[in-house]
Coordinates of C-alpha atoms in Angstrom, one line a residue:
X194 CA 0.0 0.0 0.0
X195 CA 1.5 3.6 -1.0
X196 CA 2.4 5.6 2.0
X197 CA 0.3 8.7 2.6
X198 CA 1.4 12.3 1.9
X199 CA -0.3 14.7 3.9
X200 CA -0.4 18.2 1.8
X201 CA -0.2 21.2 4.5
X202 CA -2.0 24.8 3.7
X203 CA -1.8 27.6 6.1
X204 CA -4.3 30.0 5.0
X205 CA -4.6 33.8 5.6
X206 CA -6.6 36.5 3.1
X207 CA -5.8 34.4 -0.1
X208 CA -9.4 33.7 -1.3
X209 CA -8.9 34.6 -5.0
X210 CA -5.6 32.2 -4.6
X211 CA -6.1 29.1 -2.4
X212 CA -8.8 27.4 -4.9
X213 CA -5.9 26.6 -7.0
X214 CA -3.6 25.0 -4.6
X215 CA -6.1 22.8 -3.5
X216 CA -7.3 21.7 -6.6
X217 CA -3.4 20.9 -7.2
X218 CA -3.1 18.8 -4.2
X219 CA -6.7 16.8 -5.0
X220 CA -5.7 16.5 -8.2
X221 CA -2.2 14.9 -7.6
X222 CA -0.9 11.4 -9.8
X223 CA -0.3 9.8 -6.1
X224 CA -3.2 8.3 -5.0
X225 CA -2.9 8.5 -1.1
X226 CA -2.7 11.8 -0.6
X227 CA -4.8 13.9 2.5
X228 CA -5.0 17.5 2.5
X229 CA -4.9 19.3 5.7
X230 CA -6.2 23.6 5.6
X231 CA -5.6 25.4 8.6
X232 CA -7.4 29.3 8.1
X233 CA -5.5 32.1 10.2
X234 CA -8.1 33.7 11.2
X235 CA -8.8 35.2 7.5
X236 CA -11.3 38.2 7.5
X237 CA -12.2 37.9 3.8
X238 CA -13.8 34.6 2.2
X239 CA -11.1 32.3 2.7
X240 CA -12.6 29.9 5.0
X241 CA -15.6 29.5 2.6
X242 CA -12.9 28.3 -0.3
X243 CA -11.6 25.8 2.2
X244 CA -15.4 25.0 3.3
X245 CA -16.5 23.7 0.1
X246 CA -14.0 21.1 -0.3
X247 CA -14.8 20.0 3.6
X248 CA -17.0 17.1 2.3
X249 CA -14.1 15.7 0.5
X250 CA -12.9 12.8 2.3
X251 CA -8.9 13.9 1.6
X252 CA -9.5 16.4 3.5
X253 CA -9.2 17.9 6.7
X254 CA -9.8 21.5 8.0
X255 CA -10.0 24.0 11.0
X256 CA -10.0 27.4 11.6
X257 CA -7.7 29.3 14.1
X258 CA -7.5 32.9 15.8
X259 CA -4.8 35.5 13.9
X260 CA -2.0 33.8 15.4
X261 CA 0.5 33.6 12.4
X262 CA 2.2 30.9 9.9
X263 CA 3.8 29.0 12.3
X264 CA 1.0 28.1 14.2
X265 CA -1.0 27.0 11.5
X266 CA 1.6 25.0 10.2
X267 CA 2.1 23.2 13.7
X268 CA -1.8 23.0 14.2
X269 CA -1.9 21.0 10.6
X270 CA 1.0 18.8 11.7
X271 CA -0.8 17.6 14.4
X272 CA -4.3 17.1 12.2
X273 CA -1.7 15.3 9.8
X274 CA -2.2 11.2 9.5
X275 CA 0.4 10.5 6.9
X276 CA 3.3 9.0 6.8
X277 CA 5.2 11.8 5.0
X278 CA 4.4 15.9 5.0
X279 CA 4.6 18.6 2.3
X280 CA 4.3 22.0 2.9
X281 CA 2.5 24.3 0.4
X282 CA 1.9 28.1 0.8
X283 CA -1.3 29.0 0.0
X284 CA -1.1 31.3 -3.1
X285 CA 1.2 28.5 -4.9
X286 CA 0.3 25.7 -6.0
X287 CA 2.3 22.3 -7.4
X288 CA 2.5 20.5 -10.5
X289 CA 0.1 17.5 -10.7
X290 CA 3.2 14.7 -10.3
X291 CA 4.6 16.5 -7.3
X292 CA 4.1 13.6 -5.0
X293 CA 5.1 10.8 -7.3
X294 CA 8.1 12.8 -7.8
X295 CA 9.1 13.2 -4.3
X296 CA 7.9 9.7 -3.5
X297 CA 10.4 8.3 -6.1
X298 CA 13.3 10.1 -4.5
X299 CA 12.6 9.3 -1.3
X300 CA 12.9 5.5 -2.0
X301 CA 16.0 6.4 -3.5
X302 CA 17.6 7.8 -0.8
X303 CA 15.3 6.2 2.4
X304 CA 17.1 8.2 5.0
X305 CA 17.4 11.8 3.6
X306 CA 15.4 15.1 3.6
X307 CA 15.0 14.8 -0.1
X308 CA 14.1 18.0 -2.6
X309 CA 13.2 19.7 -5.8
X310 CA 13.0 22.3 -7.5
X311 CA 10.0 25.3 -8.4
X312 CA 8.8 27.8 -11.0
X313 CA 8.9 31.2 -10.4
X314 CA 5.7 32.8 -11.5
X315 CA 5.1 36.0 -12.8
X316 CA 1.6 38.5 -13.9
X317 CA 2.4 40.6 -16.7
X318 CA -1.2 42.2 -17.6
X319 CA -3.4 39.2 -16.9
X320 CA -0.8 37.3 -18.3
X321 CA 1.3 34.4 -16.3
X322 CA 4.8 33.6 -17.2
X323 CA 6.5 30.7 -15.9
X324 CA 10.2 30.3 -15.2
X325 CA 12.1 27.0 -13.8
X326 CA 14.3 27.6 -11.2
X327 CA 17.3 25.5 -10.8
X328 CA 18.0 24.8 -14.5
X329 CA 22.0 25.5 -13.9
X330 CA 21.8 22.9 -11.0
X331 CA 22.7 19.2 -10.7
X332 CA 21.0 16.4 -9.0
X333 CA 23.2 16.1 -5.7
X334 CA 23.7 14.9 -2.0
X335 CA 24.6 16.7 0.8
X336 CA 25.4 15.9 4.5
X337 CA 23.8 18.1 7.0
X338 CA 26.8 20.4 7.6
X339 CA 27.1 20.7 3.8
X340 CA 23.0 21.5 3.0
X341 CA 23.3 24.1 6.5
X342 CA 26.3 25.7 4.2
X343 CA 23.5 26.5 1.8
X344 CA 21.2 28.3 3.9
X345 CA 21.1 31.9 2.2
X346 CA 23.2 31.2 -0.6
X347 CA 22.0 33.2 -3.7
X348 CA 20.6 31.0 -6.9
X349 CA 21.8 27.2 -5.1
X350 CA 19.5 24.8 -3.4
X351 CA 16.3 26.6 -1.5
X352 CA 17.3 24.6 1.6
X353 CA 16.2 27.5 4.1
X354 CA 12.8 26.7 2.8
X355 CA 10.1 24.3 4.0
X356 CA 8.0 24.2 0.4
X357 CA 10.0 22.3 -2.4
X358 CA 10.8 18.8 0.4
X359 CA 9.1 15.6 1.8
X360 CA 9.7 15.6 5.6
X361 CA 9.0 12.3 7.4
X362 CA 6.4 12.4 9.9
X363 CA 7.8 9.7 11.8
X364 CA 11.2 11.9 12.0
X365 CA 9.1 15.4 12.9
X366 CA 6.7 13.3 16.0
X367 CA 10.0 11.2 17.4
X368 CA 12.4 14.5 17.4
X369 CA 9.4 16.5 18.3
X370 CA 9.9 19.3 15.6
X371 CA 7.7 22.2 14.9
X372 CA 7.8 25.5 14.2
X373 CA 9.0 28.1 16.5
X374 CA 5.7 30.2 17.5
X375 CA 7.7 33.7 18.2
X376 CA 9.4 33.8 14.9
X377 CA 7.8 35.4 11.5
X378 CA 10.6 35.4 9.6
X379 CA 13.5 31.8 8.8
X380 CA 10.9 30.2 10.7
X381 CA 11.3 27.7 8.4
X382 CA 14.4 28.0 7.8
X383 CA 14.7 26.9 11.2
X384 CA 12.3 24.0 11.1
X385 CA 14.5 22.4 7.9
X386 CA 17.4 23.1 9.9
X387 CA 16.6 20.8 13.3
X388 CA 14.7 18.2 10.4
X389 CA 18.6 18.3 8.8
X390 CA 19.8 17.4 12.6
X391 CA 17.7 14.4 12.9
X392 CA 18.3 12.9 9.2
X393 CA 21.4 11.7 6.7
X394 CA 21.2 14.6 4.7
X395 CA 19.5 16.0 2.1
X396 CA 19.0 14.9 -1.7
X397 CA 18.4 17.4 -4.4
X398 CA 17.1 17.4 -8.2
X399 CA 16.4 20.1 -10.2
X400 CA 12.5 19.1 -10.6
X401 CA 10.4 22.5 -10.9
X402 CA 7.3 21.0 -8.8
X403 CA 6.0 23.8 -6.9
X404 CA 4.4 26.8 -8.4
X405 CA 5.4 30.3 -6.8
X406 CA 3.3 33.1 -7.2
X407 CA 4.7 36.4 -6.8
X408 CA 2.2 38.7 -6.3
X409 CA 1.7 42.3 -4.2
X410 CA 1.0 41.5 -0.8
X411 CA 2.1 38.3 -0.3
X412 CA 5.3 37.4 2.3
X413 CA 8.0 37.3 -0.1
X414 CA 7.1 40.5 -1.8
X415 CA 5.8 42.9 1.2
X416 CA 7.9 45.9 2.3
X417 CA 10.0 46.1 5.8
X418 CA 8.1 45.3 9.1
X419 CA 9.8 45.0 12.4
X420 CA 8.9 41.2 12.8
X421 CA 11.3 40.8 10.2
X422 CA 14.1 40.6 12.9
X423 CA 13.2 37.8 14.2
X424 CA 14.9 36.2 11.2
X425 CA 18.0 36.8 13.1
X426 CA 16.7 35.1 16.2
X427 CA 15.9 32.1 14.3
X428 CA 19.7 32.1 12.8
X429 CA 20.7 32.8 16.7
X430 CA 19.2 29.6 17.7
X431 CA 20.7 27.6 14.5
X432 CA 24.4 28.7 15.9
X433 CA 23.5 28.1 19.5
X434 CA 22.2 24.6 18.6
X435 CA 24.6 21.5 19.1
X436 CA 26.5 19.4 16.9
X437 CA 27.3 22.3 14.7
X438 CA 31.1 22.2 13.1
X439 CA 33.0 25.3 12.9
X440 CA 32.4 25.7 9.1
X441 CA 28.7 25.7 9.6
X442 CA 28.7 27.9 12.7
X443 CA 30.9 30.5 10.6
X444 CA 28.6 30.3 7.2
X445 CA 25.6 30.8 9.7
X446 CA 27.3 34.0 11.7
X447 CA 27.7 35.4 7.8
X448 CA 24.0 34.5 6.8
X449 CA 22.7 36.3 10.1
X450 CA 25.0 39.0 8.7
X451 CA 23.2 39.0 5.3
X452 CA 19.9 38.9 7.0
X453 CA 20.6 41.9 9.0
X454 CA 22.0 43.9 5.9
X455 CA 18.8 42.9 3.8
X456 CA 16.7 43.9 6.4
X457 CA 18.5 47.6 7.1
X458 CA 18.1 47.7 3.5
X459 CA 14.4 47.3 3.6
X460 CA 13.9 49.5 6.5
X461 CA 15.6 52.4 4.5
X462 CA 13.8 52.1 1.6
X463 CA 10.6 52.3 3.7
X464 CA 11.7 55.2 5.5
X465 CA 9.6 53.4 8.4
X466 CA 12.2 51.7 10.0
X467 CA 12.3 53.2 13.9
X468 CA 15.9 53.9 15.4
X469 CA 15.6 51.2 18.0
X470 CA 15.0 48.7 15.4
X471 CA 18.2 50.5 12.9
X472 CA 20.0 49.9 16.3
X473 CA 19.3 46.4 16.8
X474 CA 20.3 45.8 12.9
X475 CA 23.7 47.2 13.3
X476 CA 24.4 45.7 17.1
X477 CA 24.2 42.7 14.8
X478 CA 27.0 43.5 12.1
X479 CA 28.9 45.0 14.9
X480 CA 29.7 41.8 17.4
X481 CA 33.0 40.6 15.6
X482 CA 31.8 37.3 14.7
X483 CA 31.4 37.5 10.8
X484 CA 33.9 36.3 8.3
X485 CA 33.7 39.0 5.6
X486 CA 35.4 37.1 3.3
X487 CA 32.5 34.5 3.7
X488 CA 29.8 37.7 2.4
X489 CA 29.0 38.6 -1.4
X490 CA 30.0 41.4 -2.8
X491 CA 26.7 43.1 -2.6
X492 CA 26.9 42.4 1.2
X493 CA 30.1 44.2 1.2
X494 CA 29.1 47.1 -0.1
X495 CA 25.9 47.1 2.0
X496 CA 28.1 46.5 5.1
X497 CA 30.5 50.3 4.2
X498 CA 27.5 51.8 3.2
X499 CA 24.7 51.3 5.3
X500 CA 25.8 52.4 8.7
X501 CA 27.4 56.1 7.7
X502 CA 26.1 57.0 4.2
X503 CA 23.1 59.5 3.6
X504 CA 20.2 57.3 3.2
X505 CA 19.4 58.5 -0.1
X506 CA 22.8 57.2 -1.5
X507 CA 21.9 53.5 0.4
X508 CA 18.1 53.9 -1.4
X509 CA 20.3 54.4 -4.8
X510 CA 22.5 51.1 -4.4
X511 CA 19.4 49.4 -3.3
X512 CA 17.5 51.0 -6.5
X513 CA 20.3 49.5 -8.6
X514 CA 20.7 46.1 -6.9
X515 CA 16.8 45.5 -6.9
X516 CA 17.1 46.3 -10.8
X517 CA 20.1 43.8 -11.4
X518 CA 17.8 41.1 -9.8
X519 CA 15.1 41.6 -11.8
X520 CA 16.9 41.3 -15.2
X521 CA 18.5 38.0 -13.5
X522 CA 15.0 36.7 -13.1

């Protein structure tokens, strides 16, 4: 008998998005798959999306007060019956063979966190256009120090990410994993990283199964907020977590240094950004602990600039970086 996926959707405000990621997970190749919604306390129609699919036997569904991501996540996980979990967000959506995909590897390679790959998404006037991500990459295996040495690391493997994987359930109940309730931002960065502690490793191959949507409003494209620091809480408790090897403790200490640049950078672009927060930012940079050879060269720059220069000269670079990153896309 196939082993059970259980297809997780946290749900907040996306009611003219979430149809379609549903319909991707009913719809998958793999037979024995469950679907399990949790709503976030949505104040538009979202919950009467979810509602008429709640006849559905796949499914399962609940409702929760605001209480963010992570809480709807970990309220899912412990609705979840399968045997294995995947976690969709809920304005994506994933190809129809997503499952059987991650199924297949996960034979392969029994004992490992294993991974694809995604589209990137894009509206252009009603339009969509579709771009594979990873098409310069290689299938590949990496030990848990080696996958932690990707965290952050531009245009490689989305290891920092909990979409794109097939976690184990029995790994997640016997090491007791969830997602930390006080962070917003790597707070699943975090989860993948204490999955990595309790596995072989991770196998990757450059499969786009996941659909990502960007769109105005959603996580990955909203402006600077002050929960974004907790990003560098959740790196914190990745260095302060056992077992780590001094390569990994050093690439972490420079991607807590990138998150802390990226997020200055956002908070002077908003102009919103309050001095205790610009404070906390650079108390970050400042504590001696970052290999600068280890950041990019964008970091660098970031790093002399950000702490003296006129902020109108920071909101040019940033104008200019953002620009370069679009044309890459």
């Amino acid at each position: 008998m196939q082993n059970k996926v259980s297809i997780i959707i946290p749900a907040f405000n996306v009611e003219a998005y979430v149809e379609r990621g549903i319909e991707s997970a009913l719809g998958q190749t793999y037979e024995n798959v469950e679907l399990v919604m949790v709503d976030d306390g949505s104040s538009d129609g979202t919950w009467g999306v979810i509602e008429r699919y709640a006849s559905d036997n796949r499914v399962k569904c609940a409702r929760q007060a605001n209480s963010g991501v992570s809480k709807a996540r970990n309220h899912a996980l412990s609705m979840a019956t399968g045997d294995y979990a995947v976690f969709l967000d809920s304005d994506d959506w994933l190809e129809l063979d997503t499952c059987d995909q991650l199924v297949r590897m996960r034979r392969k390679h029994p004992n490992m966190l294993v991974a694809a790959d995604a589209y990137f998404v894009t509206m252009d006037g009603g339009r969509e256009g579709r771009k594979a991500q990873g098409t310069n990459l290689a299938a590949r295996t990496f030990t848990p120090d080696e996958a932690i040495c990707e965290f952050g690391v531009f245009n490689s493997v989305h290891i920092g990410s909990s979409c794109y994987k097939l976690f184990s359930m029995d790994i997640i109940e016997k090491n007791h994993i969830r997602f930390d309730e006080r962070i917003s931002h790597t707070e699943d960065g975090l989860f993948v990283f204490d999955y990595l502690k309790c596995c072989a490793g991770l196998y990757y191959e450059p499969i786009p199964l996941w659909n990502i949507l960007e769109r105005p409003g959603s996580a990955t494209t909203s402006g600077y907020t002050h929960k974004m620091l907790s990003s560098l809480d959740a790196i914190g408790q990745m260095i302060s977590r056992p077992g780590n090897s001094p390569d990994a403790i050093a690439h972490l200490e420079a991607f807590r240094a990138h998150e802390a640049l990226r997020i200055l950078g956002l908070g002077i672009d908003s102009g919103d950004m309050t001095e205790d927060d610009r404070r906390a930012l650079l108390d970050a940079l400042a504590d001696g602990k970052v290999d600068r050879a280890r950041l990019s060269g964008v970091d660098k720059v970031r790093l002399a600039l950000y702490p003296n220069a006129p902020a109108f000269l920071s909101r040019v670079f940033n104008g200019f970086v953002a620009h370069a990153k679009k044309g890459g896309n």
